[in-house]
Amino acid sequence: MSEDKLWMQECLKLAAQAQGMTAPNPMVGSVIIKDGRLIGAGFHPQAGQPHAEVFAIADAQAQSESTQGATLYVNLEPCNHFGRTPPCTEAIIKAGIRRVVIGMIDPDGRVSGKGCDRLIQAGIEVTVGIAEEDCLKLNEGFIHRVKTNLPFGILKYAMTLDGKIATHTGHSYWITGSPARQQVHLLRSNCDAVITGGNTVRIDNPHLTTHNLTKHSPLRVVMSRTLNLPQSANLWDMNDHEKTLVFTESGNVNSEMVKYLTDRQVEVMALEKLSPKAVMVELGKRGCNSVLWECGGNLAASAIADGVVQKVYAFIAPKIIGGGLEAIANFGNSQMTQALALTNTQITTIGEDYLITGYLSSKF
């Protein structure tokens, strides 16, 4: 592996430390190298805070290291506009950096090539496209939202070997073992919101938290047309880290339940027509980059049909239940040739269970 790729991997490791906490911004890490030595490093911790390049420069200065003539590595093109923070390009120029190595161009129209142009105009050598595939994957949620105005949708479910997520009575605890469930908690921590349906709330009474695995917990989102929801649900328990938003449909609003929820600081939003696409539009407006779907088969099928699922995490337990509830409801397909294919699939063993991940390449 080349020296540039090695240092870019360090940038990616730094950037990943802020997974789930930077939305609507991307995850970015940066290192500064001089005479073959690492003299500064930093990452963007959350929106409103300085960007990775600024932290890296400050780190070098704090160690009394001169950045004059150094090389700066960063996994995403430096910004060249005033947002919540000043342009990173100006900080780089002021620091006397000689060369900037960039993993990928920023798809945000406010940046997209402008950062590179500014650095080149200042006489800085710019190299782009180092470990680009890894950089793209790290920020796939941010990239998808910038290009579509919709969050990157991830469908997660746990099923038996015969494709069931619960028995015929609705009982589902536990399909997979503890290691797989801990992986789900980690997956939640990397997302900005997690969505479930009213039926799941009524039957499973989930918490949808990271179970203290990380400091970050995603926004918990419930879709319910009638608000026929139990007042004792765990999702109504709120604290500084765990918030809940309930989407319902105009004309079907249960005013008594609305008051009950709002009294407990649960936000309720009525949409003209409740659908997975409509909910994702609203979450996109709120700056969510990645959203996790943890729901029953009917809502999962609707989300796929609406085109708001881009990636699948299927946890499979080596068990056979016979009968039971399906992971994904009927699409109406009558021929195997109509099946939706996953691409870039990976199979991982987690404890006694298996995890298959892949990207949905086809849309309805």
XYZ file of N, CA, C and O in Angstrom, residues 153-157 165 194-204 206 208 220-225 229 235 245-249 271 273-280 283 291-312 325-331 340 360 364:
296
model
N -31.420 4.831 3.300
C -32.256 3.908 4.056
C -31.630 2.536 4.217
O -31.172 1.926 3.246
N -31.599 2.046 5.452
C -31.057 0.721 5.769
C -32.170 -0.111 6.398
O -32.745 0.281 7.413
N -32.495 -1.236 5.785
C -33.494 -2.153 6.345
C -32.772 -3.253 7.109
O -31.946 -3.968 6.552
N -33.110 -3.371 8.387
C -32.519 -4.413 9.219
C -33.632 -5.323 9.732
O -34.687 -4.853 10.165
N -33.382 -6.608 9.668
C -34.318 -7.544 10.297
C -33.567 -8.801 10.720
O -32.496 -9.118 10.201
N -39.829 -13.725 11.183
C -39.349 -12.764 12.181
C -40.082 -12.923 13.514
O -39.751 -12.253 14.491
N -34.112 5.868 13.628
C -34.550 4.490 13.445
C -36.073 4.500 13.408
O -36.721 5.111 14.262
N -36.652 3.844 12.399
C -38.092 3.897 12.170
C -38.728 2.545 12.451
O -38.208 1.500 12.041
N -39.874 2.585 13.103
C -40.672 1.384 13.283
C -42.142 1.730 13.087
O -42.506 2.902 12.969
N -42.989 0.702 13.058
C -44.416 0.909 12.864
C -45.208 0.719 14.144
O -44.702 0.175 15.132
N -46.461 1.161 14.114
C -47.318 1.053 15.296
C -47.513 -0.375 15.751
O -47.592 -0.649 16.954
N -47.590 -1.320 14.821
C -47.803 -2.711 15.189
C -46.627 -3.258 15.980
O -46.800 -4.000 16.950
N -45.417 -2.871 15.590
C -44.230 -3.299 16.328
C -44.231 -2.723 17.734
O -43.855 -3.391 18.701
N -44.671 -1.477 17.863
C -44.756 -0.856 19.195
C -45.751 -1.618 20.062
O -45.492 -1.887 21.241
N -46.892 -1.987 19.487
C -47.919 -2.690 20.257
C -47.488 -4.097 20.650
O -47.756 -4.539 21.780
N -46.807 -4.807 19.758
C -46.467 -6.209 20.009
C -45.146 -6.364 20.758
O -45.052 -7.099 21.749
N -44.097 -5.668 20.286
C -42.748 -5.872 20.832
C -42.367 -4.893 21.931
O -41.447 -5.170 22.709
N -40.529 -2.077 21.820
C -39.074 -1.919 21.759
C -38.588 -0.634 22.425
O -39.360 0.306 22.630
N -35.451 0.645 21.067
C -34.768 1.215 19.894
C -33.620 2.149 20.280
O -33.402 3.189 19.668
N -35.802 8.210 17.541
C -36.709 7.080 17.391
C -37.991 7.576 16.712
O -38.615 8.529 17.181
N -38.357 6.928 15.621
C -39.483 7.384 14.803
C -40.538 6.286 14.721
O -40.213 5.127 14.442
N -41.793 6.659 14.958
C -42.914 5.720 14.872
C -43.883 6.197 13.793
O -44.216 7.384 13.731
N -44.320 5.268 12.948
C -45.341 5.568 11.942
C -46.653 4.924 12.375
O -46.719 3.706 12.549
N -47.693 5.757 12.554
C -48.991 5.232 12.990
C -50.111 6.114 12.451
O -50.215 7.285 12.823
N -50.956 5.571 11.585
C -52.039 6.363 10.997
C -53.083 6.770 12.021
O -53.610 7.867 11.985
N -51.886 3.547 19.930
C -50.626 3.123 20.524
C -50.752 2.994 22.032
O -51.495 3.760 22.669
N -40.981 3.637 24.223
C -40.527 4.740 23.374
C -40.931 6.104 23.915
O -40.414 7.129 23.457
N -40.133 10.730 17.799
C -40.994 11.486 16.888
C -42.034 10.525 16.319
O -41.677 9.458 15.812
N -43.294 10.894 16.406
C -44.379 10.055 15.890
C -45.007 10.728 14.678
O -45.442 11.882 14.760
N -45.041 10.011 13.564
C -45.717 10.490 12.362
C -47.096 9.846 12.264
O -47.229 8.629 12.426
N -48.096 10.660 12.015
C -49.450 10.156 11.832
C -50.048 10.814 10.596
O -49.345 11.510 9.867
N -51.326 10.577 10.358
C -51.959 11.073 9.141
C -53.068 12.065 9.476
O -53.883 11.818 10.359
N -48.983 14.113 8.733
C -48.745 14.297 7.303
C -50.058 14.122 6.544
O -50.944 13.391 6.982
N -50.554 12.528 3.827
C -50.633 11.106 3.529
C -49.408 10.436 4.107
O -48.281 10.751 3.734
N -49.618 9.521 5.040
C -48.503 8.857 5.707
C -47.963 7.729 4.828
O -48.693 6.824 4.435
N -46.686 7.799 4.516
C -46.030 6.775 3.707
C -44.547 6.787 4.051
O -44.022 7.780 4.566
N -43.834 5.695 3.757
C -42.384 5.693 4.004
C -41.673 6.831 3.285
O -40.788 7.474 3.859
N -42.045 7.097 2.050
C -41.402 8.173 1.280
C -41.635 9.523 1.946
O -40.706 10.343 2.076
N -42.882 9.784 2.378
C -43.201 11.072 3.012
C -42.410 11.263 4.302
O -41.934 12.366 4.601
N -42.251 10.193 5.071
C -41.481 10.270 6.319
C -40.007 10.543 6.021
O -39.367 11.373 6.681
N -39.471 9.883 5.016
C -38.059 10.094 4.672
C -37.820 11.505 4.137
O -36.750 12.080 4.352
N -37.497 13.582 7.247
C -36.226 13.325 7.932
C -35.055 13.894 7.149
O -34.063 14.334 7.730
N -30.790 6.430 7.890
C -31.977 6.054 8.670
C -32.130 4.542 8.633
O -32.036 3.914 7.573
N -32.369 3.963 9.797
C -32.517 2.523 9.939
C -33.991 2.149 10.040
O -34.718 2.693 10.862
N -34.424 1.211 9.200
C -35.789 0.674 9.270
C -35.760 -0.606 10.090
O -35.147 -1.590 9.700
N -36.415 -0.585 11.262
C -36.570 -1.768 12.112
C -38.060 -1.962 12.314
O -38.643 -1.398 13.237
N -38.670 -2.753 11.472
C -40.121 -2.789 11.451
C -40.621 -4.161 11.016
O -39.829 -5.054 10.702
N -41.949 -4.306 10.975
C -42.557 -5.548 10.539
C -42.540 -5.690 9.028
O -42.136 -4.781 8.293
N -42.997 -6.842 8.572
C -42.939 -7.166 7.160
C -43.725 -6.249 6.258
O -43.291 -5.949 5.133
N -44.880 -5.777 6.702
C -45.708 -4.913 5.853
C -45.042 -3.559 5.616
O -44.984 -3.070 4.478
N -44.542 -2.945 6.691
C -43.892 -1.648 6.546
C -42.577 -1.785 5.780
O -42.220 -0.916 4.974
N -41.864 -2.893 6.001
C -40.620 -3.128 5.264
C -40.891 -3.209 3.767
O -40.165 -2.621 2.954
N -41.958 -3.917 3.393
C -42.310 -4.033 1.974
C -42.680 -2.676 1.392
O -42.302 -2.345 0.261
N -43.414 -1.868 2.167
C -43.803 -0.534 1.695
C -42.589 0.366 1.512
O -42.516 1.146 0.555
N -41.632 0.267 2.432
C -40.427 1.091 2.342
C -39.613 0.724 1.100
O -39.112 1.601 0.389
N -39.496 -0.560 0.825
C -38.775 -0.997 -0.372
C -39.517 -0.527 -1.620
O -38.912 -0.022 -2.565
N -40.839 -0.685 -1.617
C -41.639 -0.278 -2.776
C -41.566 1.221 -3.017
O -41.635 1.680 -4.167
N -41.395 2.002 -1.949
C -41.276 3.459 -2.064
C -39.876 3.899 -2.477
O -39.621 5.093 -2.656
N -38.960 2.961 -2.579
C -37.599 3.288 -3.008
C -36.753 3.963 -1.959
O -35.790 4.663 -2.292
N -37.088 3.778 -0.680
C -36.341 4.460 0.381
C -35.458 3.500 1.183
O -35.001 3.830 2.271
N -35.222 2.314 0.642
C -34.272 1.369 1.229
C -33.148 1.156 0.223
O -33.384 0.731 -0.908
N -31.927 1.475 0.623
C -30.771 1.312 -0.252
C -29.881 0.140 0.170
O -29.127 -0.377 -0.631
N -29.974 -0.261 1.435
C -29.086 -1.301 1.943
C -29.858 -2.222 2.873
O -30.790 -1.780 3.555
N -29.475 -3.494 2.905
C -30.163 -4.482 3.729
C -29.167 -5.147 4.679
O -28.058 -5.524 4.270
N -44.536 -15.089 11.102
C -44.634 -13.835 10.357
C -43.428 -13.666 9.440
O -42.293 -13.918 9.840
N -43.695 -13.208 8.230
C -42.638 -13.076 7.236
C -41.817 -11.809 7.463
O -42.344 -10.785 7.914
N -40.529 -11.873 7.098
C -39.637 -10.722 7.249
C -40.078 -9.563 6.370
O -40.034 -8.398 6.775
N -40.509 -9.881 5.150
C -40.971 -8.862 4.205
C -42.260 -9.366 3.557
O -42.305 -10.495 3.053
N -43.289 -8.545 3.582
C -44.593 -8.952 3.071
C -44.597 -9.096 1.556
O -43.622 -8.747 0.871
N -45.694 -9.568 1.029
C -45.855 -9.849 -0.390
C -45.792 -8.575 -1.228
O -46.494 -7.609 -0.975
N -44.912 -8.593 -2.235
C -44.838 -7.489 -3.185
C -45.850 -7.642 -4.319
O -46.063 -6.725 -5.103
N -36.005 -8.834 -6.333
C -35.036 -7.739 -6.254
C -33.675 -8.314 -5.876
O -33.557 -9.057 -4.901
N -29.545 -2.684 -2.467
C -30.650 -2.899 -3.389
C -30.374 -2.131 -4.670
O -30.287 -0.889 -4.663
N -38.854 -0.188 -7.667
C -40.142 -0.417 -8.297
C -40.451 0.689 -9.292
O -40.013 1.811 -9.127
